[in-house]
Amino acid sequence: SYVLTQPPSVSVAPGQTASITCGGDKIGKRSVHWFQQMPGQAPVLVVYDDTERPSGIPERFSGSNSGNTATLTIGSVEAADEADYYCQVWDTRADHFVFGTGTKVNVL
Amino acid sequence: QVQLVESGGGVVKPGGSLRLSCAASGFTFSDYYMNWIRQAPGKGLEWISYISGGSSFTNYADSVRGRFTISRDNTKNSLYLQMNSLRAEDTAVYYCARRLGSAWFRLDPWGQGTLVTVSS
């Protein structure tokens, strides 16, 4: 089964840039989606198809994907961005969704 | 707007059964694959099942196959998850979500979740 690996946590000061990585074998050949999950709430899609933003998601959220690593970048981080973030891909061979291990973003 | 609302969670003893529901609104329900995903307390997200729009295709995670059954009623815009032979490790918040995309699928939106606790 396909495995996605994320760092457990990332710490960033307000106004700085946070980068969250998602590692997987040849992940650059897949489309990667990213979710933000606030405490006690459902996940919300913030980036899809590697780089696209759903309506209502700030431009501060961006994504990239190449080789064995996909990255979610949050620019000009705010306290409200403190949350868990998950990457996700579709595993065509297994015919199901796969989630990354999740990264907690701490705003200092 | 597109909305998903889960219900049916609660406390159940090991070996017991529970049926979750997910009410959909704001979109043509029968046009979409639907999914169940769960999250154990303090843990990450785990996909557990999907069903096609016309109910012809389903799939399950190995952790629930043979114990859980996904179904839907397009006349009621509702998705269901019948959970049997429940175990302590099934304790989690259960979310329903719509599948989007043409090849590299994504899940959007998600419901608010319903908590299932398996405990004696």
Coordinates of C-alpha atoms in Angstrom, one line a residue:
Chain A
S1 CA 0.0 0.0 0.0
Y2 CA 1.2 3.5 -0.8
V3 CA 2.6 5.4 2.1
L4 CA 2.7 9.2 2.6
T5 CA 5.1 10.6 5.3
Q6 CA 4.8 14.0 6.9
P7 CA 6.8 15.6 9.7
P8 CA 4.9 15.4 13.0
S9 CA 5.2 19.2 13.6
V10 CA 6.4 22.4 12.1
S11 CA 6.9 25.6 14.2
V12 CA 6.8 29.0 12.6
A13 CA 6.7 32.6 13.8
P14 CA 3.8 34.9 12.8
G15 CA 4.5 36.5 9.4
Q16 CA 7.0 33.9 8.4
T17 CA 6.5 31.0 5.9
A18 CA 5.6 27.5 6.9
S19 CA 6.5 24.6 4.6
I20 CA 4.9 21.2 5.2
T21 CA 6.3 18.2 3.2
C22 CA 4.6 15.0 2.1
G23 CA 6.9 12.3 1.0
G24 CA 6.0 9.3 -1.2
D25 CA 7.5 7.1 -3.8
K26 CA 7.3 9.1 -7.1
I27 CA 4.6 11.3 -5.6
G28 CA 5.4 13.8 -8.4
K29 CA 3.6 11.5 -10.8
R30 CA 0.3 11.8 -8.8
S31 CA -1.9 14.8 -7.9
V32 CA -1.7 15.7 -4.2
H33 CA -4.4 17.4 -2.2
W34 CA -4.0 19.1 1.2
F35 CA -6.4 19.5 4.1
Q36 CA -6.5 21.8 7.1
Q37 CA -8.1 20.5 10.3
M38 CA -8.7 22.8 13.2
P39 CA -9.2 21.3 16.6
G40 CA -12.5 19.6 16.9
Q41 CA -13.5 20.3 13.3
A42 CA -13.7 18.4 10.1
P43 CA -10.9 18.6 7.5
V44 CA -11.2 21.4 4.9
L45 CA -9.6 21.2 1.5
V46 CA -7.0 24.0 1.1
V47 CA -5.0 22.9 -2.0
Y48 CA -6.0 20.4 -4.7
D49 CA -4.3 19.0 -7.8
D50 CA -0.9 20.0 -6.4
T51 CA -1.3 23.7 -6.8
E52 CA -5.0 24.7 -7.1
R53 CA -6.9 26.6 -4.4
P54 CA -10.6 26.1 -3.8
S55 CA -12.8 29.1 -3.7
G56 CA -12.4 31.0 -0.4
I57 CA -8.9 29.8 0.4
P58 CA -6.4 32.6 0.8
E59 CA -3.6 33.0 -1.7
R60 CA -1.2 32.5 1.2
F61 CA -1.8 28.8 0.7
S62 CA 0.2 27.2 -2.1
G63 CA 1.5 23.9 -3.2
S64 CA 4.1 22.1 -5.2
N65 CA 4.9 18.6 -6.2
S66 CA 8.0 17.0 -7.7
G67 CA 10.0 13.9 -7.5
N68 CA 9.4 12.2 -4.1
T69 CA 8.1 15.2 -2.2
A70 CA 5.0 17.4 -2.3
T71 CA 5.0 20.6 -0.3
L72 CA 2.3 22.8 1.2
T73 CA 3.5 26.4 1.8
I74 CA 1.7 28.8 4.0
G75 CA 3.0 32.4 3.5
S76 CA 2.7 35.2 6.1
V77 CA 1.5 32.7 8.7
E78 CA -1.2 33.9 11.1
A79 CA -2.2 32.5 14.5
A80 CA -5.4 31.3 12.9
D81 CA -3.3 28.9 10.7
E82 CA -2.5 26.8 13.7
A83 CA -4.0 23.4 12.8
D84 CA -3.2 19.9 11.6
Y85 CA -2.5 19.5 7.9
Y86 CA -2.9 16.3 5.9
C87 CA -1.8 15.4 2.4
Q88 CA -3.8 13.0 0.4
V89 CA -3.5 11.0 -2.8
W90 CA -5.6 8.4 -4.7
D91 CA -4.0 5.0 -4.8
T92 CA -5.1 3.6 -8.2
R93 CA -3.6 0.2 -7.6
A94 CA -5.4 -0.3 -4.2
D95 CA -8.5 1.7 -5.4
H96 CA -8.7 3.9 -2.3
F97 CA -7.7 7.1 -0.7
V98 CA -4.4 7.5 1.2
F99 CA -3.7 10.1 3.8
G100 CA -0.4 11.4 5.1
T101 CA 0.5 11.0 8.7
G102 CA -0.4 14.6 9.4
T103 CA 1.6 17.7 10.5
K104 CA 0.7 20.0 13.4
V105 CA 1.6 23.6 12.6
N106 CA 2.5 25.6 15.7
V107 CA 2.5 29.3 15.5
L108 CA 5.0 30.7 18.0
Chain B
Q1 CA -24.6 25.2 -0.5
V2 CA -23.2 21.7 -0.4
Q3 CA -23.7 20.2 3.0
L4 CA -23.1 16.8 4.6
V5 CA -24.5 16.0 8.0
E6 CA -23.7 12.8 9.8
S7 CA -25.7 11.2 12.6
G8 CA -26.1 7.9 14.4
G9 CA -22.9 7.8 16.5
G10 CA -22.9 6.8 20.2
V11 CA -21.6 4.4 22.7
V12 CA -21.8 0.7 21.9
K13 CA -20.3 -2.4 23.6
P14 CA -17.6 -4.6 21.9
G15 CA -19.3 -7.0 19.5
G16 CA -22.3 -4.6 19.0
S17 CA -23.6 -2.9 16.0
L18 CA -24.4 0.7 14.9
R19 CA -25.7 2.4 11.8
L20 CA -24.4 5.8 10.7
S21 CA -26.2 8.1 8.4
C22 CA -25.0 11.0 6.3
A23 CA -27.6 13.4 4.9
A24 CA -26.5 15.3 1.8
S25 CA -27.9 18.5 0.3
G26 CA -27.0 21.2 -2.2
F27 CA -25.9 18.9 -5.0
T28 CA -27.1 16.0 -7.2
F29 CA -26.3 13.2 -4.7
S30 CA -26.7 10.4 -7.2
D31 CA -24.0 11.8 -9.4
Y32 CA -21.2 11.3 -6.9
Y33 CA -19.2 8.6 -5.3
M34 CA -19.4 8.9 -1.5
N35 CA -16.9 7.9 1.2
W36 CA -16.6 7.2 4.9
I37 CA -13.4 8.3 6.7
R38 CA -12.6 7.9 10.4
Q39 CA -10.2 9.5 12.9
A40 CA -9.4 7.8 16.1
P41 CA -8.9 10.1 19.1
G42 CA -5.6 12.0 18.7
K43 CA -4.8 10.0 15.5
G44 CA -4.7 10.7 11.8
L45 CA -7.3 10.2 9.0
E46 CA -8.2 6.7 7.8
W47 CA -10.3 6.1 4.7
I48 CA -12.6 3.1 5.3
S49 CA -15.1 2.8 2.4
Y50 CA -16.6 4.2 -0.8
I51 CA -19.7 3.6 -2.9
S52 CA -20.5 4.7 -6.4
G53 CA -23.4 6.9 -7.4
G54 CA -25.6 4.0 -8.4
S55 CA -24.3 1.6 -5.7
S56 CA -22.7 -0.7 -8.2
F57 CA -19.2 -0.3 -6.9
T58 CA -17.9 -0.4 -3.3
N59 CA -14.6 -0.9 -1.6
Y60 CA -13.4 -1.2 2.0
A61 CA -10.3 -0.8 4.0
D62 CA -8.9 -4.1 5.2
S63 CA -9.5 -3.0 8.8
V64 CA -13.3 -3.1 8.3
R65 CA -13.9 -5.4 5.4
G66 CA -16.4 -8.1 6.3
R67 CA -17.7 -6.1 9.3
F68 CA -18.9 -2.8 7.8
T69 CA -21.3 -2.3 4.9
I70 CA -21.7 0.9 3.0
S71 CA -25.0 1.8 1.3
R72 CA -27.0 4.7 0.0
D73 CA -30.5 5.7 -0.8
N74 CA -30.5 8.3 -3.6
T75 CA -34.2 9.0 -3.1
K76 CA -33.4 10.2 0.3
N77 CA -30.0 11.8 -0.5
S78 CA -28.5 9.7 2.2
L79 CA -25.4 7.6 2.8
Y80 CA -25.2 4.9 5.4
L81 CA -22.5 2.8 7.2
Q82 CA -23.7 -0.4 8.9
M83 CA -21.0 -1.4 11.5
N84 CA -21.1 -4.8 13.0
S85 CA -18.8 -6.8 15.3
L86 CA -17.5 -3.5 16.6
R87 CA -14.1 -3.4 18.4
A88 CA -12.5 -1.0 20.7
E89 CA -10.2 0.1 17.9
D90 CA -13.2 1.2 15.9
T91 CA -13.6 4.1 18.4
A92 CA -13.3 7.2 16.2
V93 CA -15.0 10.2 14.7
Y94 CA -16.6 9.1 11.5
Y95 CA -16.9 11.5 8.6
C96 CA -18.7 11.2 5.3
A97 CA -17.2 13.0 2.2
R98 CA -18.0 13.5 -1.4
R99 CA -15.5 12.4 -4.0
L100 CA -14.4 14.9 -6.7
G101 CA -12.0 14.7 -9.6
S102 CA -11.7 12.7 -12.8
A103 CA -8.6 10.6 -12.0
W104 CA -6.6 11.8 -9.0
F105 CA -9.6 12.0 -6.7
R106 CA -10.0 14.2 -3.7
L107 CA -12.6 14.5 -0.9
D108 CA -14.7 17.7 -0.7
P109 CA -16.6 18.6 1.3
W110 CA -16.7 16.7 4.6
G111 CA -19.4 16.4 7.1
Q112 CA -18.9 17.6 10.7
G113 CA -18.4 14.0 11.9
T114 CA -20.1 11.7 14.4
L115 CA -18.4 10.0 17.3
V116 CA -18.5 6.3 17.8
T117 CA -17.2 4.9 21.1
V118 CA -16.8 1.2 21.5
S119 CA -16.5 0.4 25.2
S120 CA -17.8 -2.1 27.8

